[in-house]
CSV table of C-alpha atoms in Angstrom, one decimal:
chain,number,residue,atom,x,y,z
A,1,MET,CA,30.5,5.8,-21.5
A,2,PRO,CA,29.6,6.1,-18.8
A,3,ASP,CA,30.5,9.4,-15.9
A,4,VAL,CA,29.2,7.6,-12.6
A,5,PHE,CA,30.2,4.1,-11.5
A,6,VAL,CA,27.5,3.0,-8.5
A,7,ASN,CA,30.3,0.1,-6.6
A,8,TYR,CA,28.0,-1.6,-4.0
A,9,ARG,CA,28.1,-4.4,-1.9
A,10,SER,CA,24.7,-6.7,-2.0
A,11,GLY,CA,23.0,-6.6,1.6
A,12,ASP,CA,25.0,-4.0,3.0
A,13,GLY,CA,24.0,-1.1,0.3
A,14,ASP,CA,22.4,-2.7,-2.9
A,15,GLN,CA,18.6,-1.2,-2.0
A,16,ALA,CA,20.7,2.4,-1.4
A,17,ALA,CA,23.0,2.1,-4.5
A,18,ALA,CA,19.3,1.1,-6.8
A,19,THR,CA,18.0,4.9,-4.5
A,20,ILE,CA,20.5,6.2,-6.0
A,21,GLU,CA,21.5,4.9,-9.4
A,22,GLU,CA,17.4,5.4,-9.9
A,23,ALA,CA,18.1,9.0,-9.1
A,24,LEU,CA,21.1,10.5,-10.9
A,25,SER,CA,19.8,8.6,-14.0
A,26,HIS,CA,16.0,10.8,-13.7
A,27,ARG,CA,18.8,13.4,-13.1
A,28,PHE,CA,21.5,13.4,-15.6
A,29,GLY,CA,20.7,10.2,-18.2
A,30,THR,CA,20.3,6.3,-17.7
A,31,ASP,CA,23.4,5.8,-20.0
A,32,ARG,CA,25.7,7.9,-17.6
A,33,ILE,CA,25.3,6.5,-14.6
A,34,TYR,CA,26.9,2.8,-14.4
A,35,ARG,CA,25.4,0.4,-11.8
A,36,ALA,CA,26.0,-4.0,-12.5
A,37,SER,CA,22.5,-5.2,-12.1
A,38,LYS,CA,21.7,-2.6,-14.6
A,39,SER,CA,24.0,-1.8,-17.2
A,40,ILE,CA,25.5,-5.2,-17.4
A,41,ALA,CA,23.8,-6.8,-20.4
A,42,PRO,CA,22.7,-10.4,-20.6
A,43,GLY,CA,25.4,-12.8,-21.8
A,44,ASP,CA,28.1,-10.5,-21.0
A,45,PRO,CA,31.2,-10.8,-19.3
A,46,PHE,CA,30.5,-9.5,-16.1
A,47,ASP,CA,34.7,-8.5,-15.0
A,48,SER,CA,35.3,-7.4,-18.2
A,49,ASP,CA,32.8,-5.1,-18.4
A,50,LEU,CA,33.0,-3.8,-14.7
A,51,LEU,CA,36.6,-3.0,-14.8
A,52,HIS,CA,35.9,-1.3,-18.3
A,53,GLY,CA,33.1,0.1,-16.4
A,54,VAL,CA,35.2,1.7,-14.0
A,55,ARG,CA,38.5,2.4,-16.5
A,56,ARG,CA,35.7,4.9,-18.0
A,57,SER,CA,34.1,6.7,-15.5
A,58,GLY,CA,34.7,9.8,-14.5
A,59,VAL,CA,34.0,9.5,-10.4
A,60,LEU,CA,33.0,6.2,-8.4
A,61,LEU,CA,30.5,6.4,-6.0
A,62,ALA,CA,31.4,3.6,-3.1
A,63,LEU,CA,28.7,3.1,-1.2
A,64,VAL,CA,29.8,2.1,2.4
A,65,GLY,CA,27.0,0.5,4.6
A,66,PRO,CA,27.4,0.1,8.3
A,67,VAL,CA,29.2,-3.3,8.5
A,68,TRP,CA,31.1,-2.3,5.0
A,69,ALA,CA,34.7,-2.7,6.5
A,70,ALA,CA,34.2,-6.0,8.5
A,71,HIS,CA,33.2,-7.8,5.5
A,72,PRO,CA,35.5,-11.4,5.3
A,73,ALA,CA,35.9,-10.6,1.3
A,74,LEU,CA,36.6,-7.1,1.8
A,75,GLY,CA,40.8,-7.0,0.1
A,76,ASN,CA,40.0,-10.6,-1.2
A,77,ASP,CA,41.2,-11.0,-5.0
A,78,SER,CA,38.1,-12.0,-6.2
A,79,ASP,CA,35.5,-9.5,-4.6
A,80,TRP,CA,33.7,-7.3,-7.1
A,81,VAL,CA,33.6,-4.1,-4.5
A,82,SER,CA,37.5,-4.1,-3.6
A,83,ARG,CA,39.0,-4.8,-7.5
A,84,GLU,CA,36.3,-1.9,-8.5
A,85,ILE,CA,37.5,0.3,-5.7
A,86,GLN,CA,40.9,-0.6,-6.4
A,87,GLU,CA,40.9,0.0,-10.2
A,88,ALA,CA,39.4,3.0,-9.5
A,89,PHE,CA,42.4,4.6,-7.6
A,90,LEU,CA,45.1,2.6,-10.5
A,91,CYS,CA,43.1,4.5,-13.1
A,92,ASP,CA,43.4,8.1,-10.7
A,93,VAL,CA,39.5,8.2,-10.8
A,94,ARG,CA,38.2,10.0,-8.3
A,95,VAL,CA,36.7,7.9,-5.7
A,96,ILE,CA,34.0,9.6,-3.1
A,97,PRO,CA,32.4,6.9,0.0
A,98,VAL,CA,28.8,7.5,0.7
A,99,LEU,CA,28.1,5.9,4.1
A,100,ILE,CA,25.0,4.6,3.8
A,101,GLY,CA,22.4,5.9,7.0
A,102,ARG,CA,22.6,8.5,10.0
A,103,ARG,CA,25.1,6.4,12.1
A,104,THR,CA,27.6,4.9,9.2
A,105,GLU,CA,31.4,6.4,10.2
A,106,ARG,CA,34.2,6.5,7.9
A,107,PRO,CA,36.2,4.1,7.3
A,108,ILE,CA,39.2,3.8,9.7
A,109,ARG,CA,42.8,3.6,7.7
A,110,ASP,CA,44.1,0.4,9.6
A,111,ASP,CA,41.2,-1.3,9.5
A,112,LEU,CA,41.1,-1.4,5.7
A,113,PRO,CA,42.8,-3.9,3.9
A,114,ARG,CA,46.2,-2.4,2.4
A,115,LEU,CA,45.2,-1.5,-1.4
A,116,LEU,CA,42.3,0.5,0.1
A,117,GLN,CA,43.5,2.6,2.9
A,118,LYS,CA,44.1,5.4,0.7
A,119,LEU,CA,39.6,5.2,0.4
A,120,ALA,CA,39.9,6.1,4.3
A,121,ASP,CA,41.1,9.5,3.1
A,122,CYS,CA,38.7,10.2,0.5
A,123,GLN,CA,36.2,13.4,1.8
A,124,SER,CA,32.6,11.2,1.9
A,125,LEU,CA,29.0,12.3,1.5
A,126,ARG,CA,26.2,11.0,3.6
A,127,TYR,CA,22.7,8.7,2.2
A,128,ASP,CA,20.5,8.6,4.8
A,129,ASP,CA,16.7,6.9,3.4
A,130,ARG,CA,15.1,10.0,5.8
A,131,ASN,CA,16.5,12.4,4.6
A,132,LYS,CA,16.6,11.3,1.1
A,133,GLU,CA,16.0,14.3,-0.6
A,134,TYR,CA,18.8,16.4,0.3
A,135,ASP,CA,21.0,13.8,0.4
A,136,LEU,CA,20.1,12.5,-2.9
A,137,LYS,CA,20.6,16.1,-4.2
A,138,GLN,CA,23.6,17.0,-2.6
A,139,ILE,CA,25.2,14.3,-4.1
A,140,GLY,CA,23.9,14.8,-7.9
A,141,ASP,CA,25.2,18.5,-7.1
A,142,TRP,CA,28.7,17.4,-6.4
A,143,LEU,CA,28.7,15.1,-9.1
A,144,ALA,CA,27.5,18.2,-11.7
A,145,ARG,CA,31.1,20.2,-10.6
A,146,LEU,CA,32.6,17.9,-10.3
A,147,VAL,CA,32.8,16.3,-13.9
A,148,PRO,CA,31.9,18.1,-16.7
A,149,GLU,CA,30.1,16.5,-18.9
A,150,LEU,CA,27.2,15.8,-16.0
A,151,ALA,CA,26.8,19.7,-15.5
A,152,GLU,CA,26.2,19.8,-19.2
A,153,ALA,CA,23.4,17.1,-19.0
A,154,ASP,CA,21.8,18.3,-15.3
A,155,ARG,CA,18.2,18.6,-15.8
A,156,GLU,CA,17.8,20.0,-12.8
A,157,SER,CA,20.5,23.0,-12.9
A,158,PRO,CA,19.6,26.9,-12.2
A,159,GLN,CA,17.9,28.8,-15.0
A,160,ILE,CA,19.4,32.2,-15.6
A,161,PRO,CA,17.3,34.4,-17.2
A,162,GLU,CA,18.5,36.4,-20.2
A,163,PRO,CA,21.0,39.7,-19.5
A,164,GLY,CA,18.8,42.5,-20.1
A,165,ASN,CA,15.6,41.6,-20.0
A,166,GLY,CA,14.5,44.0,-17.2
A,167,THR,CA,12.0,44.0,-14.5
A,168,HIS,CA,8.9,42.8,-15.7
A,169,ASN,CA,6.3,42.9,-12.5
A,170,THR,CA,2.4,41.5,-12.7
A,171,VAL,CA,0.3,43.4,-10.2
A,172,GLY,CA,-3.2,41.9,-9.6
A,173,ASP,CA,-6.0,43.9,-7.7
A,174,VAL,CA,-3.7,45.8,-4.8
A,175,ARG,CA,-5.3,47.7,-2.2
A,176,GLY,CA,-2.3,49.0,-0.6
A,177,PRO,CA,1.0,50.5,-2.3
A,178,SER,CA,3.4,48.1,-4.1
A,179,VAL,CA,7.0,49.2,-4.0
A,180,GLN,CA,9.9,49.2,-7.1
A,181,THR,CA,13.3,49.2,-5.7
A,182,GLY,CA,17.2,49.4,-7.4
A,183,THR,CA,17.8,51.0,-10.2
A,184,PHE,CA,14.9,51.0,-12.8
A,185,SER,CA,15.8,52.4,-16.8
A,186,GLY,CA,12.6,50.6,-17.9
A,187,GLY,CA,9.0,52.4,-18.0
A,188,VAL,CA,6.3,52.0,-16.2
A,189,VAL,CA,2.8,50.7,-17.0
A,190,HIS,CA,0.1,51.6,-14.7
A,191,ILE,CA,-3.6,49.4,-15.0
A,192,GLY,CA,-5.5,49.9,-13.0
A,193,PRO,CA,-7.9,52.9,-10.8
A,194,SER,CA,-5.7,55.7,-9.5
A,195,LYS,CA,-6.1,58.5,-7.6
A,196,ARG,CA,-2.0,60.3,-7.7
A,197,SER,CA,1.4,60.2,-8.9
A,198,VAL,CA,3.8,60.9,-7.3
A,199,ARG,CA,7.6,61.2,-8.7
A,200,MET,CA,10.3,59.3,-7.0
A,201,GLY,CA,12.9,59.6,-8.6
A,202,ASP,CA,14.7,58.9,-11.8
A,203,GLY,CA,12.6,56.1,-13.7
A,204,GLY,CA,10.2,55.1,-11.3
A,205,ASN,CA,7.0,56.1,-9.9
A,206,TYR,CA,4.8,55.4,-6.9
A,207,VAL,CA,0.7,54.8,-7.6
A,208,GLU,CA,-2.0,53.7,-4.9
A,209,GLY,CA,-5.3,54.9,-5.5
A,210,ASP,CA,-8.3,55.7,-8.1
A,211,ASN,CA,-6.2,57.2,-11.2
A,212,SER,CA,-9.0,59.9,-11.8
A,213,GLY,CA,-6.8,62.5,-13.2
A,214,GLY,CA,-2.9,60.1,-14.7
A,215,THR,CA,0.1,59.3,-13.7
A,216,HIS,CA,3.1,61.7,-14.6
A,217,GLN,CA,7.1,60.9,-14.9
A,218,THR,CA,10.0,63.1,-15.9
A,219,PHE,CA,13.7,61.3,-16.1
A,220,ARG,CA,16.3,63.4,-15.5
A,221,ARG,CA,19.2,63.4,-18.4
A,222,ASP,CA,22.4,61.0,-16.7
A,223,PRO,CA,25.2,63.3,-15.4
A,224,GLY,CA,27.6,61.1,-17.4
A,225,GLN,CA,26.3,61.9,-20.3
A,226,GLU,CA,26.6,66.1,-20.8
A,227,GLY,CA,28.8,66.8,-23.3
A,228,ASP,CA,28.9,63.0,-24.7
A,229,GLY,CA,29.0,64.1,-28.5
A,230,ARG,CA,27.8,60.5,-29.5
């Protein structure tokens, strides 16, 4: 089942459609991104496949190129760009206009056929080939937020560290000071020469120079634990 349907017009967004589909397929998985020339198998009836693909999707990306709104076929019953968008609206599929290029403006409601006027009210994203990396990431990030299934399949989701693992620092040949700030509840391991150790509060040491006399660290009992019989 595709989660994203890429709607585009040949000659006014097909190259952008291929780039966007490829990037999203790499990030979320190719079966989750529908683009007609990739997703319809040879011999399959394209009309039913297209409409079925729209109905099963969570989001339809309507790629709007510079001359998209002025195309003479827009709004015709035989125009598949229009039919796919109309089908998405009828099935309550989220439609996101993607403006192709830096200068492409959002469609104006009065310039659109009646059945497509709702598109002018939809918040849009932008894809500019000169800003490709950033724009593709923005599109993917928004899709991951809007479609839970995509978030689960996201290969670029931020890695959250496991809780309770503490802080681990590795320092090589340090000739100046090394400082740890904030709450510190683990041990301190110093590897390398040091002349002196200066105690800087509970649970932390500041160490520098040649350690010929060893390091020392003391801890006070947590005042909140006084009298706790557990």
